[in-house]
XYZ file of C-alpha atoms in Angstrom:
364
model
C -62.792 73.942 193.647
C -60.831 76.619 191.610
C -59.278 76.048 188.289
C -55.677 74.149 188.853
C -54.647 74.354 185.371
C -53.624 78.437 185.038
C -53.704 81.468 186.811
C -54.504 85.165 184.962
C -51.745 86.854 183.548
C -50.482 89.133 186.213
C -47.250 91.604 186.439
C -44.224 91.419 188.063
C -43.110 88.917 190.838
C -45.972 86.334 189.968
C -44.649 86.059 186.625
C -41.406 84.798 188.912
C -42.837 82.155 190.750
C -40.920 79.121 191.522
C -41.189 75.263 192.663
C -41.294 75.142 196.505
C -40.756 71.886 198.367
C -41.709 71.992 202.180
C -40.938 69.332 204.523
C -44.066 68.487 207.031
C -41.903 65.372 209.229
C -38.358 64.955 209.830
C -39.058 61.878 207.193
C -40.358 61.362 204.113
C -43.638 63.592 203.879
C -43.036 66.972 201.343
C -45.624 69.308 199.810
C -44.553 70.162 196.211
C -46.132 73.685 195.167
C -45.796 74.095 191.261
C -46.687 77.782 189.991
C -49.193 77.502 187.497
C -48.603 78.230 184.034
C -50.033 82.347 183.157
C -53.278 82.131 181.055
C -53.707 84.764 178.399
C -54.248 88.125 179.427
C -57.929 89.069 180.375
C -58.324 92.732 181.556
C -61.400 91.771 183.219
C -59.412 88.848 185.639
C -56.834 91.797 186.713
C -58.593 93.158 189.655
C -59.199 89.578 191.350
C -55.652 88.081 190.704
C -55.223 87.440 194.687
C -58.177 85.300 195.064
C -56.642 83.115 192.677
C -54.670 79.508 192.687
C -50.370 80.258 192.128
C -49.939 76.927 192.570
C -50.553 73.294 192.290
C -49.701 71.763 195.501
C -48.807 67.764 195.465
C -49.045 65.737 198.552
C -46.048 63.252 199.022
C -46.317 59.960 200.830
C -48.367 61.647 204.132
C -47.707 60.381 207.210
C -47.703 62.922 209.957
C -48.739 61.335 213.516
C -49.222 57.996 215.028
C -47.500 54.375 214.405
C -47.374 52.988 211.073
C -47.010 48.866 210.879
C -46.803 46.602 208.274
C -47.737 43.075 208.024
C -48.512 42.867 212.502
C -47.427 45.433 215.167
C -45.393 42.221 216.231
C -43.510 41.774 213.114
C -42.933 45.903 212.445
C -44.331 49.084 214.194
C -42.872 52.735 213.962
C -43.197 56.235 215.794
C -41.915 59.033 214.572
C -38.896 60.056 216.877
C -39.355 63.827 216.489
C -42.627 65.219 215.977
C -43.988 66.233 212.470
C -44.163 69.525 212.089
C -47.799 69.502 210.236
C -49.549 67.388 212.737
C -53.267 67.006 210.769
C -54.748 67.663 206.917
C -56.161 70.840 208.560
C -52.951 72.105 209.583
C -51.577 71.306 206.111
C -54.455 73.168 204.126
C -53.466 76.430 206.763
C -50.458 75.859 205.305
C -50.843 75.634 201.985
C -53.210 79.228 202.191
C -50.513 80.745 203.705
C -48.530 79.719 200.864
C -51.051 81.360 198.337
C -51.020 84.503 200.681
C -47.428 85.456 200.697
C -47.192 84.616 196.713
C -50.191 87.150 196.306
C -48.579 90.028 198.518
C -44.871 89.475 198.597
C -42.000 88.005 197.277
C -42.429 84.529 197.881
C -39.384 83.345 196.306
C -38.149 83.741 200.076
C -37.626 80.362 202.435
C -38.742 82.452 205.501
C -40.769 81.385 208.304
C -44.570 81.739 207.357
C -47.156 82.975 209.069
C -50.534 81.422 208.648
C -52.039 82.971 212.182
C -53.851 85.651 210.375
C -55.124 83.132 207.256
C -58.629 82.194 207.795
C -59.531 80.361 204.749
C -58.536 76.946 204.085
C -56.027 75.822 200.865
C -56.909 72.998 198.404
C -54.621 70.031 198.043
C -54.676 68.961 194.268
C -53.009 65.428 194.181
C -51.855 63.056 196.863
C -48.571 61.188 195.254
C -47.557 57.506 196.596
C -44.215 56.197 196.443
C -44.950 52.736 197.975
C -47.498 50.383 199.766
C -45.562 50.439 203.056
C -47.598 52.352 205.761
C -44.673 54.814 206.439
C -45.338 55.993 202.585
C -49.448 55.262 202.577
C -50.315 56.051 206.144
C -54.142 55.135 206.347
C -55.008 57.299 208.933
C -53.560 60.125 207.338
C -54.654 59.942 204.037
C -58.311 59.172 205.474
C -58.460 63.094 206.623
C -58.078 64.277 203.232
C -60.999 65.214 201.059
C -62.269 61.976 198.930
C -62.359 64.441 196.461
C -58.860 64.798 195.829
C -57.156 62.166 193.454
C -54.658 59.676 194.614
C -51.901 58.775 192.140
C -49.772 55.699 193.040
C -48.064 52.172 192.305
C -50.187 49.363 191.294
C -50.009 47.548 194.462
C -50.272 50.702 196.629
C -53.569 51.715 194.393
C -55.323 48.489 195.005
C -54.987 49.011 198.587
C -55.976 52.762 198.699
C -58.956 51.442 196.743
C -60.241 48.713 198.868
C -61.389 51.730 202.097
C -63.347 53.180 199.371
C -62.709 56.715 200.895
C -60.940 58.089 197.439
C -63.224 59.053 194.136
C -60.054 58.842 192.125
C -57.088 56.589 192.407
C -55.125 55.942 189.388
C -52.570 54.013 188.743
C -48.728 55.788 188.128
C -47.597 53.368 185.454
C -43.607 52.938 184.950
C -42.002 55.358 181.842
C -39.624 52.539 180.854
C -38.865 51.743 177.218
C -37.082 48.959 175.177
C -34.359 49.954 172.925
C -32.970 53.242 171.509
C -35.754 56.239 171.115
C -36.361 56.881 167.824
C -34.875 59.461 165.817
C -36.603 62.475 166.585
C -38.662 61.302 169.223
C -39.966 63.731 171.993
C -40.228 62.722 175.602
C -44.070 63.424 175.468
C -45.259 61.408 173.553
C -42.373 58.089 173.602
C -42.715 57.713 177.317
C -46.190 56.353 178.757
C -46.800 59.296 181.238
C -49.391 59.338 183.877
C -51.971 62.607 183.047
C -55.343 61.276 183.944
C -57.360 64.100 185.810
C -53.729 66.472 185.139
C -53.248 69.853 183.838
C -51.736 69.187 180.692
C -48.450 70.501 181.118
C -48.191 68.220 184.514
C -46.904 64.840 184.338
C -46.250 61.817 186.447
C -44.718 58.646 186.184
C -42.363 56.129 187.518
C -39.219 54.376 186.702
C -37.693 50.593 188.813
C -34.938 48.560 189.164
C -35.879 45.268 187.510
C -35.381 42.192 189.141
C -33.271 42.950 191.888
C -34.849 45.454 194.559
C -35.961 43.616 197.747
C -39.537 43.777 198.051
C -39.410 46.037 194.685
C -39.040 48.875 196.484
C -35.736 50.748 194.241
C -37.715 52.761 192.462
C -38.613 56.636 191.544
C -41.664 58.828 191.159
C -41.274 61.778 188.307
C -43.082 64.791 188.053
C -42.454 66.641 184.779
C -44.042 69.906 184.429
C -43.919 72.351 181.276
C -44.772 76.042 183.430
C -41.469 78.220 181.914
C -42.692 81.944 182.179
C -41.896 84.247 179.307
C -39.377 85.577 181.986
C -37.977 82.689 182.198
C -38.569 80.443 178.637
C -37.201 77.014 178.012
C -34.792 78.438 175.433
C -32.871 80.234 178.022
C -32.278 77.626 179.856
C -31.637 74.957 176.780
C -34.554 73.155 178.296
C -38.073 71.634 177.405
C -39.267 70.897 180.936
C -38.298 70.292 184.675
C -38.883 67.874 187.068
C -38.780 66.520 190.025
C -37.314 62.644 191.067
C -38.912 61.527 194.328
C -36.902 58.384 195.784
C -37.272 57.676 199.264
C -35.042 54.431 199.204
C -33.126 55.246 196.477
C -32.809 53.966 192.751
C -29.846 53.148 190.347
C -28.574 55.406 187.911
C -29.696 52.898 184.844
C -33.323 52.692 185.080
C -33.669 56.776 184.897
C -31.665 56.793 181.772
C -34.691 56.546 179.444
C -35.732 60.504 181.064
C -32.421 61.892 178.928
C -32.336 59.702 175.694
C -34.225 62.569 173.987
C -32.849 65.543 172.326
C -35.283 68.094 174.251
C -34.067 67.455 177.803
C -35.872 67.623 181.159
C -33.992 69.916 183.457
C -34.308 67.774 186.880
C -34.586 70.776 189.353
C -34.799 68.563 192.364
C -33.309 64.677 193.740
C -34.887 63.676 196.906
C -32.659 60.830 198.003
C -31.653 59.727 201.425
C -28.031 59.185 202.625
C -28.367 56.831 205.078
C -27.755 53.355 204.149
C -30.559 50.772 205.536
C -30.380 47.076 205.659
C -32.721 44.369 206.642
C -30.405 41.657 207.292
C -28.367 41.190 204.128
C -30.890 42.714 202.029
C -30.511 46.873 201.401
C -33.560 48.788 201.830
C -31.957 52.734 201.224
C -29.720 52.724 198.809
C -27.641 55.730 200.813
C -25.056 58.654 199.889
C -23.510 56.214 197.675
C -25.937 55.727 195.301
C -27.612 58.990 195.010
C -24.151 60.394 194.613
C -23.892 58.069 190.873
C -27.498 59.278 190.555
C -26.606 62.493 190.972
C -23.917 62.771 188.583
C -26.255 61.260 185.890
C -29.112 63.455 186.359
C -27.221 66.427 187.602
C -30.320 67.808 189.608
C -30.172 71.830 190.763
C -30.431 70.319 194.274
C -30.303 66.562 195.718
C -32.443 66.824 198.999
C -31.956 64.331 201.375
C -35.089 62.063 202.273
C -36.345 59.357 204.455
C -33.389 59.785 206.814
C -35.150 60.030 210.264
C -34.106 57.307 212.451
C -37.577 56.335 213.722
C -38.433 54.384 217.219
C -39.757 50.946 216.347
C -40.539 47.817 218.105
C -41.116 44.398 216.279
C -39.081 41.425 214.543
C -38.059 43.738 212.029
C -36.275 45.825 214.256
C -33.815 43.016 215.188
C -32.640 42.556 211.887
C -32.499 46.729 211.019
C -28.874 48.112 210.613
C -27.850 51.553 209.400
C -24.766 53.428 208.215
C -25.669 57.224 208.909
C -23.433 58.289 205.896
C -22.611 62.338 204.682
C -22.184 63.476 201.170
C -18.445 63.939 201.453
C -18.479 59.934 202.913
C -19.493 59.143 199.637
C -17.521 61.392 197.993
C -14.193 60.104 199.627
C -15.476 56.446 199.181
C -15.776 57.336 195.273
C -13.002 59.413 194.782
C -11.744 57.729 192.298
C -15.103 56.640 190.093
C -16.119 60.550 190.536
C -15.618 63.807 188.289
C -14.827 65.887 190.779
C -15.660 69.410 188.648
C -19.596 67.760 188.744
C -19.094 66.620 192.895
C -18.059 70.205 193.394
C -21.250 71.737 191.477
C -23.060 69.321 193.471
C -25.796 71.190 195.917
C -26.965 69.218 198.945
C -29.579 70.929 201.205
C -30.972 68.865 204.136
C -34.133 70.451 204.869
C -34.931 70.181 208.414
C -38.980 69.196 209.676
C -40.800 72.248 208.823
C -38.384 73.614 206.557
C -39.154 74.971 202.779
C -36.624 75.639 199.699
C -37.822 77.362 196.611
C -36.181 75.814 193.500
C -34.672 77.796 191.408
């Protein structure tokens, strides 16, 4: 496997390279790409800078064919209503060389169609990421094509399952970045916050943040990834920012638990908010938190773009399906509904990109 941690120095565009999120179903399943942070210049490295890793590429909660059931097919079993784009791990490592390609030869700072037709070799995956231990987030069958080389990061519960087919080397537990009381004085992020870095690069962080006490079935929560990879085109100090991140939440989390992320003076610029707008309810309990919600997220964390997630209305059979109601709600929903509780300068900055099955946005 090829070092994940850098890539050589190299001129121009690579020195450009941005976060790309790609969308392999019309659900929940994304492939984060993170350009690698430029080693040192070595004269000797310049001549082979195109068989090198530009990025380290994340898996998010895989699940690309096939039903997915919890508990009994009886009590809940799900299709995807619209195929997934990336149908098998194969397909996704095509993918994910074709990726490499056009950063080597092109400007890939471009959402175009790709073409991986003409790619022969096969890309490396350097992280699977699990949101939860329901089978639409940890599809077994899935995960079970990917190398048991790669390492699996996820939730307590989720890792003890993962752990118990004994396919993975590596799973390790993503623990929560919650704190009690005020950070102190001075404090840094880094080191106040108990990140997630085993078997990481070290400017590459994950962790997780809950609502306490309330979520049915636990399931409000977030995943963060924090990474430090500012270019010397493009340093922190132009931006009035230490790092930037990522907040992955599929069903949606309350404003209050992410406040610990931004009660330190050098601030994580949050690039990206994947949160759903549909608003999902198992009989009186709410499962996505919908438009609503991610719009009071949203004006916390003010993320460069809030992505919509885990909006496909699926086929499913089952007792669970009897009791399933959903309120298909759009940003400006929400935004009327909140009018009054909003700052509408910060709803008008706001921007919302639903990226279809297939689809890829570079973040800027």
């Amino acid at each position: 496997m090829s070092n994940p941690d850098v890539h050589p120095s190299a001129p121009g565009h690579l020195k450009d390279l941005r976060p790309i999120l790609t969308h392999l179903n019309a659900d929940t399943s994304w492939l984060l790409s993170i350009p690698l942070p430029p080693a040192p210049p070595n004269p000797a490295e310049s001549d082979s800078i195109k068989k090198e890793r530009l990025y380290f590429h994340i898996l998010l909660d895989p699940w690309f064919r096939g039903s997915q059931s919890d508990v009994a097919a009886f009590f809940s079993e799900q299709w995807h209503a619209t195929p997934s784009d990336i149908q098998t791990i194969s397909e996704l490592l095509h993918l994910i060389s074709s990726l490499e390609s056009s950063a080597s030869d092109s400007d890939s700072n471009s959402e175009s169609e790709l073409d991986s037709s003409s790619v022969e070799d096969e890309g490396e995956i350097d992280a699977v990421l699990i949101s939860h231990e329901f089978t639409d987030h940890m599809h077994q069958a899935t995960l079970q094509e990917i190398s048991p080389a790669v390492p699996v990061y996820a939730p307590a519960k989720a890792a003890g399952i993962i752990r118990s087919w004994n396919h993975f080397r590596r799973v390790i537990t993503v623990v929560n970045v919650t704190r009690e009381g005020d950070a102190p004085i001075g404090a840094k992020w880094r080191d106040e916050l108990p990140w997630t870095v085993e078997g990481l690069p070290s400017w590459l962080r994950f962790g997780r943040l809950e609502e306490g006490g309330k979520s049915l079935l636990s399931i409000h929560s977030a995943l963060v990834v924090v990474f430090e990879t500012l270019t010397p085109h493009r340093p922190g100090s132009e931006l009035g920012v230490d790092a930037e991140a990522v907040i992955y939440t599929p069903h949606g989390i309350p404003p209050s638990p992410l406040r610990p992320l931004f009660a330190y003076p050098s601030p994580i610029r949050v690039l990206s908010l994947l949160h759903g707008l549909h608003d999902v309810r198992l009989s009186k309990g709410q499962l996505n938190l919908g438009a609503k919600n991610g719009l009071a997220v949203q004006m916390l964390i003010k993320a460069r773009y809030w992505i919509g997630t885990h909006d496909e209305v699926k086929k499913g059979s089952g007792i669970v399906s009897w009791f399933l109601s959903r309120k298909a709600w759009t940003l400006e929903d929400a935004m009327k509904e909140g009018e009054e509780e909003v700052n509408k300068r910060l709803v008008e900055e706001i921007e919302f990109k639903d990226v279809e099955n297939g689809g890829r946005v570079v973040l800027e």
